[in-house]
PDB file of C-alpha atoms in Angstrom:
ATOM      1  CA  MET A  29     158.463  38.890 -40.241  1.00 86.00           C
ATOM      2  CA  GLU A  30     160.010  36.345 -37.862  1.00 94.00           C
ATOM      3  CA  LEU A  31     160.650  36.791 -34.185  1.00 96.00           C
ATOM      4  CA  LYS A  32     162.775  34.153 -32.560  1.00 94.00           C
ATOM      5  CA  THR A  33     163.119  33.426 -28.898  1.00 95.00           C
ATOM      6  CA  GLY A  34     165.510  30.885 -27.209  1.00 92.00           C
ATOM      7  CA  ARG A  35     163.036  28.288 -27.785  1.00 93.00           C
ATOM      8  CA  LEU A  36     160.403  29.502 -30.218  1.00 96.00           C
ATOM      9  CA  LEU A  37     159.778  30.788 -33.552  1.00 96.00           C
ATOM     10  CA  LEU A  38     156.979  33.241 -34.197  1.00 97.00           C
ATOM     11  CA  ARG A  39     155.681  34.097 -37.748  1.00 97.00           C
ATOM     12  CA  PRO A  40     152.478  35.538 -39.174  1.00 97.00           C
ATOM     13  CA  LEU A  41     149.488  33.206 -38.846  1.00 96.00           C
ATOM     14  CA  THR A  42     148.250  32.129 -42.256  1.00 96.00           C
ATOM     15  CA  ALA A  43     145.187  30.324 -43.434  1.00 95.00           C
ATOM     16  CA  ALA A  44     147.415  27.130 -44.036  1.00 96.00           C
ATOM     17  CA  ASP A  45     147.866  27.194 -40.362  1.00 96.00           C
ATOM     18  CA  ALA A  46     144.098  26.275 -39.782  1.00 97.00           C
ATOM     19  CA  PRO A  47     144.897  22.294 -39.787  1.00 97.00           C
ATOM     20  CA  ALA A  48     147.500  22.723 -36.978  1.00 97.00           C
ATOM     21  CA  LEU A  49     145.525  25.318 -34.907  1.00 97.00           C
ATOM     22  CA  ALA A  50     142.404  23.469 -35.113  1.00 98.00           C
ATOM     23  CA  PRO A  51     143.125  20.929 -32.387  1.00 98.00           C
ATOM     24  CA  ILE A  52     143.880  23.411 -30.112  1.00 98.00           C
ATOM     25  CA  ASN A  53     140.962  25.462 -30.930  1.00 98.00           C
ATOM     26  CA  ALA A  54     138.766  22.417 -30.563  1.00 98.00           C
ATOM     27  CA  ASP A  55     140.220  21.642 -26.906  1.00 98.00           C
ATOM     28  CA  PRO A  56     137.470  22.758 -24.274  1.00 98.00           C
ATOM     29  CA  GLU A  57     140.277  23.340 -21.763  1.00 97.00           C
ATOM     30  CA  VAL A  58     142.301  25.741 -23.941  1.00 97.00           C
ATOM     31  CA  MET A  59     139.236  27.476 -24.912  1.00 97.00           C
ATOM     32  CA  ARG A  60     137.714  27.642 -21.538  1.00 96.00           C
ATOM     33  CA  TYR A  61     138.255  31.194 -20.894  1.00 97.00           C
ATOM     34  CA  ILE A  62     138.311  32.538 -24.381  1.00 95.00           C
ATOM     35  CA  GLY A  63     135.437  34.304 -25.923  1.00 90.00           C
ATOM     36  CA  GLU A  64     132.266  32.641 -24.619  1.00 90.00           C
ATOM     37  CA  GLY A  65     134.389  29.636 -23.590  1.00 92.00           C
ATOM     38  CA  ALA A  66     133.110  27.311 -26.098  1.00 95.00           C
ATOM     39  CA  PRO A  67     135.695  25.013 -28.457  1.00 97.00           C
ATOM     40  CA  ARG A  68     135.764  26.134 -31.988  1.00 97.00           C
ATOM     41  CA  THR A  69     135.237  23.989 -35.145  1.00 97.00           C
ATOM     42  CA  LEU A  70     137.566  23.493 -37.691  1.00 96.00           C
ATOM     43  CA  GLU A  71     135.437  25.777 -40.050  1.00 97.00           C
ATOM     44  CA  GLN A  72     135.567  28.593 -37.477  1.00 97.00           C
ATOM     45  CA  THR A  73     139.276  28.229 -37.217  1.00 97.00           C
ATOM     46  CA  GLU A  74     139.825  28.307 -41.085  1.00 97.00           C
ATOM     47  CA  ALA A  75     137.770  31.750 -40.669  1.00 97.00           C
ATOM     48  CA  LEU A  76     140.076  32.815 -38.025  1.00 95.00           C
ATOM     49  CA  CYS A  77     143.097  32.074 -40.014  1.00 96.00           C
ATOM     50  CA  ALA A  78     142.098  33.795 -43.078  1.00 96.00           C
ATOM     51  CA  LYS A  79     140.810  36.957 -40.978  1.00 95.00           C
ATOM     52  CA  VAL A  80     144.196  37.051 -39.402  1.00 95.00           C
ATOM     53  CA  ALA A  81     146.002  36.733 -42.710  1.00 95.00           C
ATOM     54  CA  ALA A  82     143.998  39.520 -44.111  1.00 94.00           C
ATOM     55  CA  HIS A  83     144.696  41.835 -41.133  1.00 93.00           C
ATOM     56  CA  TRP A  84     148.593  41.018 -41.468  1.00 95.00           C
ATOM     57  CA  ASP A  85     148.414  42.138 -45.306  1.00 93.00           C
ATOM     58  CA  ASP A  86     146.452  45.258 -44.581  1.00 94.00           C
ATOM     59  CA  HIS A  87     148.228  46.242 -41.391  1.00 94.00           C
ATOM     60  CA  GLY A  88     151.639  44.518 -41.082  1.00 93.00           C
ATOM     61  CA  TRP A  89     150.829  42.987 -37.700  1.00 96.00           C
ATOM     62  CA  GLY A  90     148.559  40.552 -35.939  1.00 96.00           C
ATOM     63  CA  ALA A  91     148.499  37.011 -34.730  1.00 97.00           C
ATOM     64  CA  PHE A  92     151.759  35.065 -34.669  1.00 98.00           C
ATOM     65  CA  ALA A  93     151.729  31.398 -35.066  1.00 97.00           C
ATOM     66  CA  VAL A  94     154.177  29.909 -32.526  1.00 97.00           C
ATOM     67  CA  THR A  95     156.493  26.812 -33.401  1.00 96.00           C
ATOM     68  CA  GLU A  96     159.248  25.109 -31.629  1.00 94.00           C
ATOM     69  CA  GLN A  97     162.580  25.660 -32.959  1.00 86.00           C
ATOM     70  CA  ASP A  98     165.102  22.830 -32.941  1.00 69.00           C
ATOM     71  CA  SER A  99     167.217  23.139 -29.949  1.00 60.00           C
ATOM     72  CA  ALA A 100     170.648  22.172 -31.750  1.00 56.00           C
ATOM     73  CA  SER A 101     170.177  24.190 -35.262  1.00 52.00           C
ATOM     74  CA  GLY A 102     167.818  26.975 -34.025  1.00 49.00           C
ATOM     75  CA  ASN A 103     165.711  26.084 -36.795  1.00 50.00           C
ATOM     76  CA  ASP A 104     161.748  25.707 -36.897  1.00 49.00           C
ATOM     77  CA  SER A 105     161.053  22.123 -35.984  1.00 60.00           C
ATOM     78  CA  GLY A 106     157.490  22.481 -37.326  1.00 72.00           C
ATOM     79  CA  ALA A 107     155.991  21.633 -34.020  1.00 90.00           C
ATOM     80  CA  PHE A 108     152.918  24.141 -33.707  1.00 95.00           C
ATOM     81  CA  VAL A 109     152.476  25.152 -30.349  1.00 97.00           C
ATOM     82  CA  GLY A 110     149.887  27.760 -30.442  1.00 97.00           C
ATOM     83  CA  LEU A 111     149.280  31.636 -31.019  1.00 97.00           C
ATOM     84  CA  ALA A 112     150.685  34.723 -29.556  1.00 98.00           C
ATOM     85  CA  ILE A 113     148.426  37.570 -30.467  1.00 95.00           C
ATOM     86  CA  LEU A 114     148.418  41.290 -31.224  1.00 96.00           C
ATOM     87  CA  ALA A 115     144.952  42.513 -31.857  1.00 95.00           C
ATOM     88  CA  THR A 116     142.302  45.247 -31.309  1.00 95.00           C
ATOM     89  CA  PRO A 117     140.291  44.301 -28.440  1.00 96.00           C
ATOM     90  CA  SER A 118     137.103  45.600 -29.941  1.00 94.00           C
ATOM     91  CA  PHE A 119     134.924  43.097 -27.874  1.00 95.00           C
ATOM     92  CA  LEU A 120     135.842  45.687 -24.988  1.00 95.00           C
ATOM     93  CA  PRO A 121     134.993  49.240 -26.196  1.00 95.00           C
ATOM     94  CA  GLU A 122     135.566  50.824 -22.962  1.00 96.00           C
ATOM     95  CA  ILE A 123     139.387  50.526 -23.214  1.00 96.00           C
ATOM     96  CA  LEU A 124     139.920  51.666 -27.014  1.00 95.00           C
ATOM     97  CA  PRO A 125     141.970  52.527 -28.434  1.00 96.00           C
ATOM     98  CA  ALA A 126     144.186  49.685 -27.293  1.00 97.00           C
ATOM     99  CA  THR A 127     146.250  46.677 -28.622  1.00 97.00           C
ATOM    100  CA  GLU A 128     145.968  43.579 -26.893  1.00 98.00           C
ATOM    101  CA  VAL A 129     148.843  40.888 -26.466  1.00 98.00           C
ATOM    102  CA  GLY A 130     147.358  37.297 -25.817  1.00 97.00           C
ATOM    103  CA  TRP A 131     148.323  33.705 -26.055  1.00 98.00           C
ATOM    104  CA  ARG A 132     146.976  30.426 -26.575  1.00 97.00           C
ATOM    105  CA  ILE A 133     148.992  27.241 -26.280  1.00 98.00           C
ATOM    106  CA  ALA A 134     148.231  23.796 -26.861  1.00 97.00           C
ATOM    107  CA  ARG A 135     147.491  21.894 -23.479  1.00 97.00           C
ATOM    108  CA  ASP A 136     150.204  19.553 -24.112  1.00 96.00           C
ATOM    109  CA  ARG A 137     152.687  22.279 -24.114  1.00 96.00           C
ATOM    110  CA  TRP A 138     151.471  24.160 -20.818  1.00 96.00           C
ATOM    111  CA  GLY A 139     153.671  24.561 -17.698  1.00 94.00           C
ATOM    112  CA  ARG A 140     156.736  25.002 -20.143  1.00 95.00           C
ATOM    113  CA  GLY A 141     156.966  28.850 -20.103  1.00 96.00           C
ATOM    114  CA  TYR A 142     156.073  29.134 -23.668  1.00 97.00           C
ATOM    115  CA  ALA A 143     153.058  31.804 -23.219  1.00 97.00           C
ATOM    116  CA  PRO A 144     155.232  34.361 -21.410  1.00 98.00           C
ATOM    117  CA  GLU A 145     158.306  33.379 -23.821  1.00 97.00           C
ATOM    118  CA  ALA A 146     156.226  34.215 -26.948  1.00 98.00           C
ATOM    119  CA  ALA A 147     154.185  37.056 -25.378  1.00 98.00           C
ATOM    120  CA  ARG A 148     157.465  38.736 -24.432  1.00 97.00           C
ATOM    121  CA  ALA A 149     158.699  38.477 -27.992  1.00 98.00           C
ATOM    122  CA  VAL A 150     155.227  39.769 -29.530  1.00 98.00           C
ATOM    123  CA  ILE A 151     155.457  42.930 -26.698  1.00 98.00           C
ATOM    124  CA  GLY A 152     158.991  43.706 -28.082  1.00 97.00           C
ATOM    125  CA  PHE A 153     157.805  43.890 -31.501  1.00 97.00           C
ATOM    126  CA  ALA A 154     154.910  46.111 -30.398  1.00 97.00           C
ATOM    127  CA  PHE A 155     156.858  48.691 -28.630  1.00 97.00           C
ATOM    128  CA  ALA A 156     159.936  48.388 -30.990  1.00 96.00           C
ATOM    129  CA  GLU A 157     158.611  48.020 -34.376  1.00 95.00           C
ATOM    130  CA  LEU A 158     155.127  49.344 -34.146  1.00 96.00           C
ATOM    131  CA  GLY A 159     156.002  52.301 -31.835  1.00 96.00           C
ATOM    132  CA  LEU A 160     153.318  51.366 -29.420  1.00 96.00           C
ATOM    133  CA  GLU A 161     153.566  52.830 -26.011  1.00 96.00           C
ATOM    134  CA  ARG A 162     150.839  50.547 -24.310  1.00 97.00           C
ATOM    135  CA  VAL A 163     149.535  47.111 -24.593  1.00 98.00           C
ATOM    136  CA  VAL A 164     146.974  45.256 -22.860  1.00 98.00           C
ATOM    137  CA  SER A 165     145.821  41.792 -21.891  1.00 98.00           C
ATOM    138  CA  CYS A 166     141.990  41.250 -21.359  1.00 98.00           C
ATOM    139  CA  ILE A 167     141.703  38.036 -19.264  1.00 98.00           C
ATOM    140  CA  HIS A 168     138.960  36.177 -17.863  1.00 97.00           C
ATOM    141  CA  SER A 169     138.982  37.040 -14.038  1.00 97.00           C
ATOM    142  CA  GLU A 170     138.955  33.353 -13.325  1.00 96.00           C
ATOM    143  CA  ASN A 171     141.968  32.404 -15.434  1.00 97.00           C
ATOM    144  CA  THR A 172     144.705  32.456 -12.888  1.00 97.00           C
ATOM    145  CA  ALA A 173     147.221  30.940 -14.988  1.00 96.00           C
ATOM    146  CA  SER A 174     146.887  33.676 -17.758  1.00 97.00           C
ATOM    147  CA  ILE A 175     146.932  36.186 -14.854  1.00 98.00           C
ATOM    148  CA  ARG A 176     150.174  34.757 -13.714  1.00 97.00           C
ATOM    149  CA  VAL A 177     151.654  34.995 -17.334  1.00 97.00           C
ATOM    150  CA  ALA A 178     150.544  38.737 -17.356  1.00 98.00           C
ATOM    151  CA  GLU A 179     152.269  39.418 -14.016  1.00 97.00           C
ATOM    152  CA  LYS A 180     155.414  37.718 -15.374  1.00 96.00           C
ATOM    153  CA  LEU A 181     155.528  39.941 -18.138  1.00 97.00           C
ATOM    154  CA  GLY A 182     155.602  42.909 -15.898  1.00 97.00           C
ATOM    155  CA  MET A 183     151.875  43.860 -16.557  1.00 98.00           C
ATOM    156  CA  ALA A 184     149.700  45.606 -13.978  1.00 97.00           C
ATOM    157  CA  LEU A 185     146.186  45.107 -13.401  1.00 98.00           C
ATOM    158  CA  GLU A 186     144.476  48.305 -14.879  1.00 97.00           C
ATOM    159  CA  ARG A 187     140.482  47.498 -14.287  1.00 97.00           C
ATOM    160  CA  GLU A 188     138.144  44.792 -13.502  1.00 98.00           C
ATOM    161  CA  THR A 189     135.171  44.815 -15.821  1.00 97.00           C
ATOM    162  CA  THR A 190     132.577  42.839 -17.698  1.00 96.00           C
ATOM    163  CA  VAL A 191     132.956  41.876 -21.270  1.00 96.00           C
ATOM    164  CA  PRO A 192     129.596  43.074 -22.638  1.00 94.00           C
ATOM    165  CA  VAL A 193     129.147  40.763 -25.518  1.00 91.00           C
ATOM    166  CA  TYR A 194     129.710  37.509 -23.517  1.00 91.00           C
ATOM    167  CA  ASP A 195     128.884  38.897 -20.116  1.00 93.00           C
ATOM    168  CA  VAL A 196     132.134  37.545 -18.361  1.00 94.00           C
ATOM    169  CA  PRO A 197     134.334  38.966 -15.986  1.00 97.00           C
ATOM    170  CA  CYS A 198     137.482  40.472 -17.379  1.00 97.00           C
ATOM    171  CA  SER A 199     140.751  41.768 -15.634  1.00 98.00           C
ATOM    172  CA  VAL A 200     142.561  44.069 -17.921  1.00 98.00           C
ATOM    173  CA  TYR A 201     146.184  44.189 -17.559  1.00 98.00           C
ATOM    174  CA  GLU A 202     148.657  46.700 -19.087  1.00 97.00           C
ATOM    175  CA  LEU A 203     152.193  47.198 -19.854  1.00 98.00           C
ATOM    176  CA  ARG A 204     153.480  50.750 -20.733  1.00 96.00           C
ATOM    177  CA  THR A 205     157.100  51.666 -22.279  1.00 90.00           C
ATOM    178  CA  VAL A 206     159.615  53.163 -19.891  1.00 75.00           C
ATOM    179  CA  GLY A 207     160.264  56.853 -20.590  1.00 57.00           C
TER     180      GLY A 207
END
């Protein structure tokens, strides 16, 4: 399973991606608004990658590794830029059942439009391939950059709430299929 955009290649995240994802997860600015807001260790990243790979095996969907495509050939250049995520937001029981679309991009790639580009591809997959009628994004209410991404994707604010496990404010954005 691969998704391609004009500049990016998205493929299922695997356990082998942990070394490439680890520096992104270790960056305090990248992780500032994710979960409890703490950077992750290599071991935590390895566990995440293994869990995601198993989810792909069991369900046929999950988090995508996002890499840059070579602009001339359209082939994967190998530059790992982050994640585009499809997940069940079990940390926020009040909105279940739901499928969340999310993004995590390396800080040196911020400002290039990669987050909305990758998320748009994942939303297309969720609606067309998985047959979903609705996706949500659970965004820390102070994360104005991710709120802008959600708005660029055509998502609308559905509710303001608090993530119980972390006691952090959360803005839930949603997008529904038309028709």
